[in-house]
Amino acid sequence: MTNSVRSLLIFLCVFFSLKSYSDNGYDLWLKYQKIENKALLNTYKNTLNSISFTGNTATLNAAKEEIVRGLSGLLNHEYTISKAVASTNALIIATKEHIDSQFTEQLKNDFTQLKKNGFIIKSITKKNRKYTIITSNDELGVLYGVFNFLRLIQTHKSINDLHIVDAPTIDIRLLNHWDNLDRTVERGYAGESIWNWHKLPDFIDQRYIDYARANASIGINGTVLTNVNSNALILTPQYMEKVTALANVFRPYGIKVYLTARFSAPIEIGGLSTADPLHKEVQQWWNDKAKEIYSQIPDFGGFLVKANSEGQPGPQNYGRNHVDGAKMLATAVAPYGGIVMWRAFVYSEHDTDDRAKQAYTEFVPFDGQFPDNVIIQVKNGAIDFQPREPFHPMFGAMPKTNVMMEFQITQEYLGFSTHLVFLPKLYQEVLSSDTYVKGKGTTVANVIDGSLHTKKITAMAGVANIGSDFNWTGHPFAQANWYGFGRLAWNPHLSAKEIADEWLRSTFSNKDEFVEPMTDLLINSRETVVNYMTPLGLHHIMDTNHHYGPGPWVSNLSRPEWNPVYYHKADSLGIGFNRSTDGSNAVSQYSKELKTIYNNLESCPEELLLWFHHVPWNYKLKNGDTLWNNMALTYQKGVNEVAQMEATWKMMEPYVDNQRFQEVNMLLKIQLKEANWWKNACMLYFQQYANLPFPNGMEKPTKSLKYYQSLKFPFAPGIRPQWD
Ligand code: BDP
């Protein structure tokens, strides 16, 4: 054997042995690992002797490829696909019109219930022969059915007696990428943008296809490719060619492409002297632009617009309002079935009113005036994606307007990509909040899914946490937030626990010794981050611009409502923002039942106390201890919980591949360090006002407040580019 052959063999051995022990996370929750449990494997194999598949369109081919890929991985068995239905134990996949007529009767009732893009998965026995059928009225429903079926097997569910009829509850389920054309990602912590604009349209990265598969597997059906702080260049022919290439990749997976529309584009790329929405020439420019876009992308979804917010141009630059602006764009895309998502994330440095009230004040009076193809995109809370906020009072307040939810999946305020936080718990808390708009039991989810007030369009968006890192999201567990967002957009009534269970099983292991403790860990992780960052209703006390770490002392920014001191209002008497009727009166934007609950110090939920009230340091909370002591001990609890997470994770080593085990281990250490940083910096700072000792049970900081205040992070990731 020559030396080079020997080296090659050694290399191959090392490579494959490493490969079998490590997992870089690229496959997300679509791992399709061989089922090790022999008995289970045989049960599946027996039920799935053969596959009958009918159809040959792009979407059906995607479904076909996925079922073959999934089953051959999971069952370690090569399937040949044919149209013919084998005599027994066959898996039959086809749209309704191609389902063998012998099954029509047994599917009749299910089909009458089936909604758009929904699917039926049913076990049928006929003359002692067993079949499993995946079908739908439409092709996309078949693809969703296939992914659902594969999930059942990935999570080791029984497939013997299936009867599932499921469909998306919300029409438009989309990711918002805050990706810039130079491939930086605003608030992105997982590498650069996956859109390689430079190489597009000719180079199609495999990632684009896997992105589409991953999204389709959880029911996401739209993607806004570009940042809300937008660049008009994306609408030029040079870039539209690239967008078209992406749209072509995503189409088979039922994913529509949307773009952010910069309001001043007619000036910047159109050569006009104004972008006034009532100006005929401007309207014509947008109509022509829409025509041009739709000639290349016939199923283009539409525009997302951030107007007159944080320096972005908008109709108010011309003395017009949100309705004027939205109408102009809506008119341009309406002939092609497009929509406009108009964001309600507005607040002004010229408005001295509480920032939390401004969006409601500005938008609610326009209820009923927006065209049918406009939907108002509202963040889950009235300030800005904080670890905990009460739900935004606009939910339920605009019965005659389409209103959609915007969640943030990327962890701008929740520890970037180094903290383990399971966000579906946060999403579920918001979605299940009672608005009391039509009496008790009318939740935010009922507003979003259109069941409370009938809506023309329903939608839910999540600001993506995806980047070019191997594992897409930086932290291996941040994948769960992408997954969970998609699942909740499909069905906002799902429980976070169910989602955690599914994700853990598909992504890591089905062993109960792993799934049970890790489900608890995920579910509790959300409260943990609140505990060590912003307990008891505190909010917006992070450091400036990059938003990394604590900065409750910041008070020197040009706009008052950018300063943390504006939000916590700590003084010698107490702490918290008085939003009660004798304060900013933000409570009055909620329905009367909630207003009463929030307005009253005794009935206000303690986890929102400092959001709604300025509370004396010595005020006794329900456990009989003072606010100050509770605050200190809650910070400490958060820190202790992270230490506990670390200990739990250590015990998971037998169930996890080496690479991800080590990665999470290191990340939890960072999280613990940073949880302590939050606790120490905040407690030292607030102590100056409370003038009280740290209670027993709180570990004393070893560094000074000055030290924490001196920390600077000029190159923290995700920083937004210079505001214009
Ligand atoms: C804030 C982010 C900023 C975004 C803004 C938005 O800090 O980068 O541009 O929200 O949603 O959370 O428009």
PDB file of N, CA and C and ligand atoms in Angstrom, residues 178 186-187 228-229 306 309-310 343 345 379 384-385 406 408 412-413 547 720, ligand 1:
ATOM      1  N   TRP A 178     -35.040  39.799   7.938  1.00  0.00           N
ATOM      2  CA  TRP A 178     -34.533  41.170   8.008  1.00  0.00           C
ATOM      3  C   TRP A 178     -33.148  41.187   7.343  1.00  0.00           C
ATOM      4  N   GLU A 186     -30.096  42.167   9.830  1.00  0.00           N
ATOM      5  CA  GLU A 186     -30.424  42.983  10.998  1.00  0.00           C
ATOM      6  C   GLU A 186     -31.003  42.068  12.073  1.00  0.00           C
ATOM      7  N   ARG A 187     -30.409  42.158  13.247  1.00  0.00           N
ATOM      8  CA  ARG A 187     -30.819  41.299  14.370  1.00  0.00           C
ATOM      9  C   ARG A 187     -30.642  39.818  14.049  1.00  0.00           C
ATOM     10  N   VAL A 228     -37.263  44.934   6.663  1.00  0.00           N
ATOM     11  CA  VAL A 228     -38.299  45.982   6.728  1.00  0.00           C
ATOM     12  C   VAL A 228     -37.681  47.373   6.591  1.00  0.00           C
ATOM     13  N   ASN A 229     -36.448  47.531   7.053  1.00  0.00           N
ATOM     14  CA  ASN A 229     -35.713  48.767   6.769  1.00  0.00           C
ATOM     15  C   ASN A 229     -35.142  48.533   5.378  1.00  0.00           C
ATOM     16  N   LYS A 306     -42.800  49.027   6.089  1.00  0.00           N
ATOM     17  CA  LYS A 306     -42.550  49.758   7.342  1.00  0.00           C
ATOM     18  C   LYS A 306     -42.507  51.224   6.952  1.00  0.00           C
ATOM     19  N   SER A 309     -41.791  54.981  10.388  1.00  0.00           N
ATOM     20  CA  SER A 309     -41.409  54.331  11.632  1.00  0.00           C
ATOM     21  C   SER A 309     -39.898  54.315  11.683  1.00  0.00           C
ATOM     22  N   GLU A 310     -39.346  54.774  12.767  1.00  0.00           N
ATOM     23  CA  GLU A 310     -37.902  54.779  12.975  1.00  0.00           C
ATOM     24  C   GLU A 310     -37.143  55.296  11.753  1.00  0.00           C
ATOM     25  N   ARG A 343     -47.189  47.626   8.399  1.00  0.00           N
ATOM     26  CA  ARG A 343     -46.834  47.448   9.810  1.00  0.00           C
ATOM     27  C   ARG A 343     -47.348  48.565  10.716  1.00  0.00           C
ATOM     28  N   PHE A 345     -45.904  49.111  13.634  1.00  0.00           N
ATOM     29  CA  PHE A 345     -44.820  49.392  14.587  1.00  0.00           C
ATOM     30  C   PHE A 345     -44.404  50.854  14.425  1.00  0.00           C
ATOM     31  N   LYS A 379     -47.020  43.811  16.087  1.00  0.00           N
ATOM     32  CA  LYS A 379     -46.133  43.003  16.935  1.00  0.00           C
ATOM     33  C   LYS A 379     -46.909  42.462  18.132  1.00  0.00           C
ATOM     34  N   ASP A 384     -41.853  46.250  22.053  1.00  0.00           N
ATOM     35  CA  ASP A 384     -40.954  45.696  21.051  1.00  0.00           C
ATOM     36  C   ASP A 384     -40.374  44.333  21.415  1.00  0.00           C
ATOM     37  N   PHE A 385     -41.101  43.275  21.204  1.00  0.00           N
ATOM     38  CA  PHE A 385     -40.543  41.924  21.315  1.00  0.00           C
ATOM     39  C   PHE A 385     -39.759  41.670  22.604  1.00  0.00           C
ATOM     40  N   GLU A 406     -47.256  39.618  14.367  1.00  0.00           N
ATOM     41  CA  GLU A 406     -45.825  39.550  14.080  1.00  0.00           C
ATOM     42  C   GLU A 406     -45.093  39.125  15.354  1.00  0.00           C
ATOM     43  N   GLN A 408     -41.289  37.670  16.932  1.00  0.00           N
ATOM     44  CA  GLN A 408     -39.877  37.670  16.577  1.00  0.00           C
ATOM     45  C   GLN A 408     -39.296  36.307  16.940  1.00  0.00           C
ATOM     46  N   GLU A 412     -33.441  38.860  19.438  1.00  0.00           N
ATOM     47  CA  GLU A 412     -32.846  40.187  19.632  1.00  0.00           C
ATOM     48  C   GLU A 412     -32.784  40.577  21.110  1.00  0.00           C
ATOM     49  N   TYR A 413     -33.860  40.325  21.814  1.00  0.00           N
ATOM     50  CA  TYR A 413     -33.936  40.724  23.225  1.00  0.00           C
ATOM     51  C   TYR A 413     -33.876  39.520  24.155  1.00  0.00           C
ATOM     52  N   HIS A 547     -28.351  45.925  21.688  1.00  0.00           N
ATOM     53  CA  HIS A 547     -29.336  45.249  22.545  1.00  0.00           C
ATOM     54  C   HIS A 547     -28.793  44.001  23.229  1.00  0.00           C
ATOM     55  N   ARG A 720     -28.006  47.140  13.663  1.00  0.00           N
ATOM     56  CA  ARG A 720     -28.622  47.682  12.457  1.00  0.00           C
ATOM     57  C   ARG A 720     -27.714  48.742  11.861  1.00  0.00           C
TER      58      ARG A 720
HETATM   59  C1  BDP B   1     -36.689  46.661  16.582  1.00  0.00           C
HETATM   60  C2  BDP B   1     -35.323  46.400  16.057  1.00  0.00           C
HETATM   61  C3  BDP B   1     -35.018  47.099  14.764  1.00  0.00           C
HETATM   62  C4  BDP B   1     -36.157  46.877  13.790  1.00  0.00           C
HETATM   63  C5  BDP B   1     -37.473  47.313  14.412  1.00  0.00           C
HETATM   64  C6  BDP B   1     -38.667  46.973  13.527  1.00  0.00           C
HETATM   65  O1  BDP B   1     -34.381  46.805  17.029  1.00  0.00           O
HETATM   66  O2  BDP B   1     -33.799  46.602  14.277  1.00  0.00           O
HETATM   67  O3  BDP B   1     -35.941  47.573  12.616  1.00  0.00           O
HETATM   68  O4  BDP B   1     -37.674  46.635  15.611  1.00  0.00           O
HETATM   69  O5  BDP B   1     -39.350  46.016  13.851  1.00  0.00           O
HETATM   70  O6  BDP B   1     -36.982  45.583  17.426  1.00  0.00           O
HETATM   71  O7  BDP B   1     -38.943  47.667  12.564  1.00  0.00           O
END
